[in-house]
Coordinates of C-alpha atoms and ligand atoms in Angstrom, one line a residue:
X45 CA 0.0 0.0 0.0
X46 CA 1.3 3.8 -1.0
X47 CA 1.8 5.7 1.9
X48 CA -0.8 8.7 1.1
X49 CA -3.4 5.5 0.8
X50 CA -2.8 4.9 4.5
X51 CA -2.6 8.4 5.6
X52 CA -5.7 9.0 4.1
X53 CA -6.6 5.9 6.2
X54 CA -5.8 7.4 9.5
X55 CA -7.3 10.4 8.8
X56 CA -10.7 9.0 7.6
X57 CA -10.5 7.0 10.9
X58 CA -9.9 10.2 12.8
X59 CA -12.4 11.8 11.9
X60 CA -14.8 9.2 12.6
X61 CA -13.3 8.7 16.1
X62 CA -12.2 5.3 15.4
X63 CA -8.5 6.1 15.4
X64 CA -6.9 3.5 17.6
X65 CA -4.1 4.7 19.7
X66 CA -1.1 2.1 21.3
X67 CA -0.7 3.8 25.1
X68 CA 2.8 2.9 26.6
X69 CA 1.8 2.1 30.5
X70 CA 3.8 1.9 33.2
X71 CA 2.9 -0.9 34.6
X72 CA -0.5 -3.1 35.7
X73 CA -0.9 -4.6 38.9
X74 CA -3.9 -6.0 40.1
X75 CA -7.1 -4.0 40.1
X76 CA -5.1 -1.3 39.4
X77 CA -2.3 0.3 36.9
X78 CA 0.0 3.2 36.3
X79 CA 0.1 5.5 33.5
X80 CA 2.9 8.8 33.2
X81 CA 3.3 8.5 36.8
X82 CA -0.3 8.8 37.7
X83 CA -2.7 5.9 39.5
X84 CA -5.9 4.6 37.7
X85 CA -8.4 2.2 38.5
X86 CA -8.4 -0.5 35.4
X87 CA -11.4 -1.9 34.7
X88 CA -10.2 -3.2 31.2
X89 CA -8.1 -5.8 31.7
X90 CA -8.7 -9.6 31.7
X91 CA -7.1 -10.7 34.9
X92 CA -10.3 -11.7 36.2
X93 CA -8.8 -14.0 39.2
X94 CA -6.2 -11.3 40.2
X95 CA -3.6 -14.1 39.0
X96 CA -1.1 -12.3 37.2
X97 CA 1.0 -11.0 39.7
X98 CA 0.1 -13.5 42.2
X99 CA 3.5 -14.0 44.6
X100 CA 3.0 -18.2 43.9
X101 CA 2.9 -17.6 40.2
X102 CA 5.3 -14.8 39.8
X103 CA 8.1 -17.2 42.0
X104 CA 7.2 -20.3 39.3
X105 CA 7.6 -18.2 36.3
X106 CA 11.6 -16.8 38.3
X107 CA 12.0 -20.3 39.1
X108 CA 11.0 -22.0 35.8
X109 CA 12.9 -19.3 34.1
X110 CA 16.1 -20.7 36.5
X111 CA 15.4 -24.2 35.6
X112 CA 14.9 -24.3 31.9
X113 CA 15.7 -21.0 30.1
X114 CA 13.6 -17.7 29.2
X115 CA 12.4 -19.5 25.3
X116 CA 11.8 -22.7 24.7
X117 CA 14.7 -22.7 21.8
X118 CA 12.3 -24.6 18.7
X119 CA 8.7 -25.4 17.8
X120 CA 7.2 -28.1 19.5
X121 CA 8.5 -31.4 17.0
X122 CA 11.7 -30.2 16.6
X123 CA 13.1 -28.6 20.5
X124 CA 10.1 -27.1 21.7
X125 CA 8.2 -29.3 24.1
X126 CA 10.1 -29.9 27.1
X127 CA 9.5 -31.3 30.5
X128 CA 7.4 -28.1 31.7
X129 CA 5.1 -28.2 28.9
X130 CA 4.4 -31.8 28.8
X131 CA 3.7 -31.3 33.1
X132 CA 1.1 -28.6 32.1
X133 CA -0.2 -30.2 29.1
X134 CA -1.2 -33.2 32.5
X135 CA -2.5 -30.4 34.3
X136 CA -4.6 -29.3 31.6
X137 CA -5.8 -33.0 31.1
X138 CA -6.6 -33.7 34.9
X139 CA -8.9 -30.4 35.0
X140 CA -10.4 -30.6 31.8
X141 CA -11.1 -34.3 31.7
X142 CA -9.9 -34.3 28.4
X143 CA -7.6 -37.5 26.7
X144 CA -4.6 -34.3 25.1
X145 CA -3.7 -30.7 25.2
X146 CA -1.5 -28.9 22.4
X147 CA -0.1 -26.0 23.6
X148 CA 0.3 -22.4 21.7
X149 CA 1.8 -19.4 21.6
X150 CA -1.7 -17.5 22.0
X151 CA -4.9 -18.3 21.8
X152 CA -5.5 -16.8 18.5
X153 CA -2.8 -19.0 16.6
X154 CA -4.8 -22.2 19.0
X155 CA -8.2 -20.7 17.4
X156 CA -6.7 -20.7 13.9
X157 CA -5.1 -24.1 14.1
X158 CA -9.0 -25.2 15.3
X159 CA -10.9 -23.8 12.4
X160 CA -8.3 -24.7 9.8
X161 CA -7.4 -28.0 11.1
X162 CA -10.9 -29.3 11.8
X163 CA -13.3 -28.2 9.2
X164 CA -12.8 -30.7 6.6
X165 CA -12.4 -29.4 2.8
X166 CA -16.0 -30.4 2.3
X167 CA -17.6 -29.2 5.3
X168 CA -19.3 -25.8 5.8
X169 CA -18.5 -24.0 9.0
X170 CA -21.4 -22.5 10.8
X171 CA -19.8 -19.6 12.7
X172 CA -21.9 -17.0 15.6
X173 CA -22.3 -14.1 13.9
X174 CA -20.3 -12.1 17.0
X175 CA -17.4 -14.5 16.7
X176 CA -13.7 -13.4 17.9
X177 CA -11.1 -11.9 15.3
X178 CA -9.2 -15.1 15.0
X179 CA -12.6 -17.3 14.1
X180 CA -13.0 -15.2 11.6
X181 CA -9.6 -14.7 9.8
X182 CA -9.4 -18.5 9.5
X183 CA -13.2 -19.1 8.4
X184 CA -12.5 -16.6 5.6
X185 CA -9.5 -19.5 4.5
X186 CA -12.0 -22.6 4.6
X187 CA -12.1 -24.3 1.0
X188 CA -15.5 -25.5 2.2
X189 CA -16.4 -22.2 3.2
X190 CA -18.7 -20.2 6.2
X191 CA -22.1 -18.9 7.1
X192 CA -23.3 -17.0 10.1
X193 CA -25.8 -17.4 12.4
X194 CA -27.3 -14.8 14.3
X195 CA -25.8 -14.2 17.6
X196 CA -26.6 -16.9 20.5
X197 CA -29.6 -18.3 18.4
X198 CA -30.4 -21.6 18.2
X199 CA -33.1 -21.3 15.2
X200 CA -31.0 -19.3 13.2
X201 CA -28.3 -22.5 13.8
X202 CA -31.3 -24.6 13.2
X203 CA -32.2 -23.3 10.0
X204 CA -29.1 -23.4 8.3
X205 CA -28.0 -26.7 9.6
X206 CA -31.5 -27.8 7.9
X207 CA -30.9 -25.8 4.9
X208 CA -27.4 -27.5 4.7
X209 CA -29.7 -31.3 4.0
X210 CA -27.2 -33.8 4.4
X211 CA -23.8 -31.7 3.9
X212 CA -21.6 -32.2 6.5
X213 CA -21.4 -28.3 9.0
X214 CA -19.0 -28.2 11.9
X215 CA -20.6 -25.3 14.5
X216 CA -18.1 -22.8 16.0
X217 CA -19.2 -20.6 18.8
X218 CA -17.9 -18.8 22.2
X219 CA -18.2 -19.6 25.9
X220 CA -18.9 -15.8 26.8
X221 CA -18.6 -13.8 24.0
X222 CA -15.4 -11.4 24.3
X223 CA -17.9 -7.9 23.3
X224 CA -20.9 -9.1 24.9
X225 CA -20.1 -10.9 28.0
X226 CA -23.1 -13.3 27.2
X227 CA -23.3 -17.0 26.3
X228 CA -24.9 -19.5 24.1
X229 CA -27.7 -22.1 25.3
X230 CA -24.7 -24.8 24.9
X231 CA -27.3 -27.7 25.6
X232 CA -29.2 -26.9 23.0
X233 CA -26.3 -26.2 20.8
X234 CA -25.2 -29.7 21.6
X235 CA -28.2 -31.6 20.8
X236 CA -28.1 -30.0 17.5
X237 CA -24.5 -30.7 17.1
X238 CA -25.8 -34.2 17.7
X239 CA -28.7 -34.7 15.6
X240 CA -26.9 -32.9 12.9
X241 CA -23.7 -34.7 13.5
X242 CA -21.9 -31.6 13.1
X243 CA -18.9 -31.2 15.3
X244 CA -18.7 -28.2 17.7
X245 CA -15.5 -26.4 18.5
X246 CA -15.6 -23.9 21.3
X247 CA -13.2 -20.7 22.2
X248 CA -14.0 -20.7 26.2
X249 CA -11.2 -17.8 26.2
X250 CA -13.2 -15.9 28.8
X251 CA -15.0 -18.6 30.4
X252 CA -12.0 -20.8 31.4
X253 CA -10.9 -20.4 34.6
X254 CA -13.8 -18.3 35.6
X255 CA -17.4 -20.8 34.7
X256 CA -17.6 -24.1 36.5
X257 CA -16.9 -25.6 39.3
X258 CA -12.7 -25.5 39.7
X259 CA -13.2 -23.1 36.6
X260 CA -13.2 -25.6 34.6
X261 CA -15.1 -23.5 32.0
X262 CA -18.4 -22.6 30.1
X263 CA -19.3 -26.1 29.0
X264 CA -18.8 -27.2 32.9
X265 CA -20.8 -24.4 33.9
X266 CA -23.9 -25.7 31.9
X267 CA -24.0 -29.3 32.9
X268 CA -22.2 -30.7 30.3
X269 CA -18.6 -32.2 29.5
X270 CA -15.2 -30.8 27.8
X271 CA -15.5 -33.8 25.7
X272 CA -18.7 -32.8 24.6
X273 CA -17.5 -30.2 22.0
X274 CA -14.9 -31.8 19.4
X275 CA -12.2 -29.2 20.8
X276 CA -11.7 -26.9 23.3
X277 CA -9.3 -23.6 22.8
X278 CA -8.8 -21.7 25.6
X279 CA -6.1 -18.9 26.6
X280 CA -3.5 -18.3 29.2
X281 CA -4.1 -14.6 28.9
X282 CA -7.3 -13.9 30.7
X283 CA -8.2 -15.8 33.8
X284 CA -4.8 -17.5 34.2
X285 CA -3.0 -14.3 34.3
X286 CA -0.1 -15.8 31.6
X287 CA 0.2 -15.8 27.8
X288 CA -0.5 -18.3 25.4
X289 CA -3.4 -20.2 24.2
X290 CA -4.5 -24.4 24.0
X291 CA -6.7 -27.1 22.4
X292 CA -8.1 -29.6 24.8
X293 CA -9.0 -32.5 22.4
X294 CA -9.1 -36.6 22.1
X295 CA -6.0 -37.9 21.6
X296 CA -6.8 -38.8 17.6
X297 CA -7.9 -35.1 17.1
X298 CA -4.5 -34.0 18.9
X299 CA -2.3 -36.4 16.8
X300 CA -4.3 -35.3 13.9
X301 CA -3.4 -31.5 14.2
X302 CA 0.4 -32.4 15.3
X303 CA 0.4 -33.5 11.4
X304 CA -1.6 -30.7 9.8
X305 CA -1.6 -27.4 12.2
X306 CA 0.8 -24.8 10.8
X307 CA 0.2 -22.9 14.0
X308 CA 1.6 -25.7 15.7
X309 CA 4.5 -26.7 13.8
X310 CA 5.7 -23.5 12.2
X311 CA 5.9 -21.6 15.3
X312 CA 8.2 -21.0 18.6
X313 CA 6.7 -22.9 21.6
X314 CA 5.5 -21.2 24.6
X315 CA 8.2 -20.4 27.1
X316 CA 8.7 -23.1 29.7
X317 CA 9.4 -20.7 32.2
X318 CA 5.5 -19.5 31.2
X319 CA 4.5 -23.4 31.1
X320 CA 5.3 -23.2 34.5
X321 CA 3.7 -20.4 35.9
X322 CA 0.6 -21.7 34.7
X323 CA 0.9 -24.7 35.6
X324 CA 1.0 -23.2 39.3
X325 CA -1.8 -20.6 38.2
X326 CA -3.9 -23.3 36.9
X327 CA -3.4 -25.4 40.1
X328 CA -4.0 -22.2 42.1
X329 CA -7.5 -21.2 40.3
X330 CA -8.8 -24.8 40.7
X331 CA -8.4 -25.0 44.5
X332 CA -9.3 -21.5 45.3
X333 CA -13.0 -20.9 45.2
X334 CA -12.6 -17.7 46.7
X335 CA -11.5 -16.2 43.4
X336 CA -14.9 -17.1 41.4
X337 CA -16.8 -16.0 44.7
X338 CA -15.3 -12.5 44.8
X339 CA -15.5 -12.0 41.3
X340 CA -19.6 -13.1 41.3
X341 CA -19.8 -10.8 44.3
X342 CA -18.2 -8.0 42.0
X343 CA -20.4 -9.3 39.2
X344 CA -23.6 -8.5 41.7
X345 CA -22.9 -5.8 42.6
X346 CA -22.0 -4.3 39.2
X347 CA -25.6 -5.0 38.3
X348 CA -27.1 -3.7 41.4
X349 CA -25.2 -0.4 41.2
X350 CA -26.0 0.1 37.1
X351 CA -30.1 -0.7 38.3
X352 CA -29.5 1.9 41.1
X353 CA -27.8 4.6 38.8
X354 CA -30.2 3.4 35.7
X355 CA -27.6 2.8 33.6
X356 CA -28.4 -0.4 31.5
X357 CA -26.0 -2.7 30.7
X358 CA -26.2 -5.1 28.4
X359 CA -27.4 -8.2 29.5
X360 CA -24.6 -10.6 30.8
X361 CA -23.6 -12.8 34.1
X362 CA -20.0 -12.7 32.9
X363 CA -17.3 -10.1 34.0
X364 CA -17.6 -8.9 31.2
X365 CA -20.5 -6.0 31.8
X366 CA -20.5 -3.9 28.7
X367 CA -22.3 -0.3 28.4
X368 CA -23.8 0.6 25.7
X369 CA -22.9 4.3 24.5
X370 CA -23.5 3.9 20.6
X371 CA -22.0 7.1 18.7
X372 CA -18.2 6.1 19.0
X373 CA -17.1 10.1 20.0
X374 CA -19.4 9.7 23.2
X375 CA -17.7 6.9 24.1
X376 CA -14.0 8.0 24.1
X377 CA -15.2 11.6 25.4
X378 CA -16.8 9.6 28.1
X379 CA -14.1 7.4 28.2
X380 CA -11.0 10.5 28.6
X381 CA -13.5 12.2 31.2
X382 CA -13.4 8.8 33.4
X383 CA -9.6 9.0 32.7
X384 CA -9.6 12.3 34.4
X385 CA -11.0 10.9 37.1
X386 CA -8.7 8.5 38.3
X387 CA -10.4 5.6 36.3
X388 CA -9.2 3.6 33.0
X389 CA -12.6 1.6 31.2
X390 CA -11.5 2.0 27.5
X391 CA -14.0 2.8 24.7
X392 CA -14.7 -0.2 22.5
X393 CA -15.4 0.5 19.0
X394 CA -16.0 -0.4 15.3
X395 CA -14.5 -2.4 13.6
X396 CA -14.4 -4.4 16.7
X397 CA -18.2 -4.3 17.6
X398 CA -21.0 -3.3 15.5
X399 CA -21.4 0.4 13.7
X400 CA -23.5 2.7 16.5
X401 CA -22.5 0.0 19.6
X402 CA -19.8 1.5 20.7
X403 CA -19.8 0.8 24.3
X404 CA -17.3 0.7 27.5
X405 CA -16.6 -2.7 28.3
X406 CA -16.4 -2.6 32.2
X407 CA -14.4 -6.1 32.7
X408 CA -14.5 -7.1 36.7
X409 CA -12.0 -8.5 38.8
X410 CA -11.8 -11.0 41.6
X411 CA -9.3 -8.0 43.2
X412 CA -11.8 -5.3 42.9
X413 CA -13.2 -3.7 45.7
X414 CA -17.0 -2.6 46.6
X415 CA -15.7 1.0 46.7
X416 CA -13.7 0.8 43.8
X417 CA -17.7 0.0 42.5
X418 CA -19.1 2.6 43.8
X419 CA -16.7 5.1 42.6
X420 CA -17.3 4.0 38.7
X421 CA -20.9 4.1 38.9
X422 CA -20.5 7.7 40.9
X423 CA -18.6 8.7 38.0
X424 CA -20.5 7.3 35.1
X425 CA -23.5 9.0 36.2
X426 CA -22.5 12.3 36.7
X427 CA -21.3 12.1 33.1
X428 CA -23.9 10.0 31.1
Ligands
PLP745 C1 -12.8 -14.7 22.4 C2 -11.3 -14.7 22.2 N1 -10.8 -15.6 21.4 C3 -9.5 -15.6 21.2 C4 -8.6 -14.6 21.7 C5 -7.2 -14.6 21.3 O1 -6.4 -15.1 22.4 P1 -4.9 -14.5 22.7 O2 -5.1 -13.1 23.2 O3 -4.3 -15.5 23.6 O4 -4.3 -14.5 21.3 C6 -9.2 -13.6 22.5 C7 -8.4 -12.6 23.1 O5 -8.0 -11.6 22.7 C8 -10.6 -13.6 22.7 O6 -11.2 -12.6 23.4

């Protein structure tokens, strides 16, 4: 691309407010972070347990980082998968239930090696229409091609997995949508994965850890089994405080993408010092229960506090508890004058969610306090 091509770019998205901007912090601790010096209240990170800079996981990473090196050296079949990542691949297993885990270096190369590897050439994807980045980018590659259903809606799935007669459709959806902080009726989407004998992959990226009981995730959460969907992807760089990303699988379906997933064979393996910091974090957010409490207390309260203020959020039980502004200036004037204030809840905006729903995603954390509550909701009344 010429270069006046993409400053007329950045201008065009200037002027419509939906120039992103990179913001060097200084640092982000808890419910809290640093920016030039100055102390804000975050409510937009992901570190929903408070896990991150927990002391237990902080001392594995140091001490895995002593024991085997900062990089793993190689991708995973030639160097790559070492002693740490095989110990938290078992982790993975034991909490999951699940027969193999291949590990990635984020969840968005896991959700790409999902799509790609496990929609067959002849086999239509059926995607939710509010579907993360990295769904999409790798159901634009299918030879067999996508459609979309309308978000969370089981009819709308119905009707095209009728309308597909006896093609074979493999159904990709979220745990709790990443925009949203909703979730699909997964029952119901697995008794039509099951009549139609259409696989179903799930990217539980913000239910793992947080949904079920040990956190096991969203299909936990509603009764049902890991095993239940085809594969799993989940991320180490929400709930578990880490980076990196995973597909929890059947063995055949992990020794079939070993083969075939470029993600997975082209590509640097996760850092065993990072393998084993979440290996502890993982061990840490099964047995503590008092994370998940916390954060539904936050969760509660949230809601109570936006019914109080009448400020209506969308509808989610997630930590996720977006605010609908719609006209994308509102939402970053709204968003600088919070910023004033002590508080950091960035602006969410198209591309990234739908023209006219721009919104502030308020994203909770175990670590929160009531007050820190209060104070938001003070704040976003007086301005709204
Ligand atoms: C729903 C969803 N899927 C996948 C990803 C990608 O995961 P990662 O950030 O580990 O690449 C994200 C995170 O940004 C996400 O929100």
């Amino acid at each position: 691309m010429r270069a006046e091509q993409m400053q007329a770019l950045l201008a065009q998205r200037q002027q419509a407010g939906l120039l992103r901007q990179l913001k060097v912090l200084d640092a982000v601790k808890g419910s809290s972070l640093s920016f030039q010096g100055k102390l804000f209240l975050n409510f937009s990170g992901n570190d929903y347990l408070g896990l991150s800079a927990d002391p237990a996981v902080v001392a594995a990473l140091q001490q895995g980082a002593s024991d085997f090196g900062v990089g793993s050296t190689g991708s995973p079949l030639i160097s790559g998968q070492q002693k740490p990542h095989q110990a938290l691949c078992d982790e993975i297993c034991d909490w999951l239930n699940v027969e193999a885990v291949l590990l990635f270096s984020s969840g968005f190369a896991a959700n790409q090696a999902m799509l790609l590897g496990l929609c067959g050439e002849d086999e239509l994807l059926l995607l939710d229409k509010l579907s993360h980045a990295s769904m999409i980018d790798a159901a634009l590659q299918l030879p067999g091609g996508y459609k979309r259903f309308l978000h969370n809606d089981v009819v709308s799935l119905q009707k095209l997995l009728q309308s597909q007669h006896e093609a074979p459709a493999v159904i990709a959806t979220e745990g709790v949508f990443s925009m949203d902080g909703d979730s699909p009726d997964l029952p119901t989407l697995l008794k039509l994965s099951q009549q139609y004998q259409a696989p179903l992959l799930l990217d539980d990226a913000h239910g793992i850890g947080v949904q079920g009981a040990e956190g096991a995730g969203s299909l936990v959460q509603a009764g049902l089994a890991t095993q239940d969907a085809q594969c799993l992807m989940a991320n180490f760089g929400k709930a578990l405080g880490g980076q990196g990303g995973f597909l929890a699988t059947t063995q055949l379906v992990a020794d079939y993408l070993a083969q075939s997933a470029r993600h997975f064979i082209y590509s640097t393996a996760l850092s065993p010092a990072m393998a084993v910091a979440m290996t502890q974090s993982i061990r840490l957010c099964r047995i503590n229960a008092w994370r998940r409490e916390r954060l539904a207390e936050n969760i509660q309260y949230c809601q109570e506090l936006a019914r109080q203020y009448d400020l209506p959020l969308l509808p989610s039980h997630s930590a996720i508890q977006p605010l609908l502004i719609g006209d994308s200036n509102k939402a970053m004037v709204v968003s600088e004058q919070l910023r004033a204030q002590g508080i950091w809840l960035s602006a969410i905006r198209p591309p990234t969610v739908p023209q006219q729903q721009a919104r502030l995603r308020i994203t909770l954390t175990a670590l929160h306090q009531k007050a820190d509550l209060a104070l938001l909701f003070q704040s976003l009344r007086a301005l709204l």
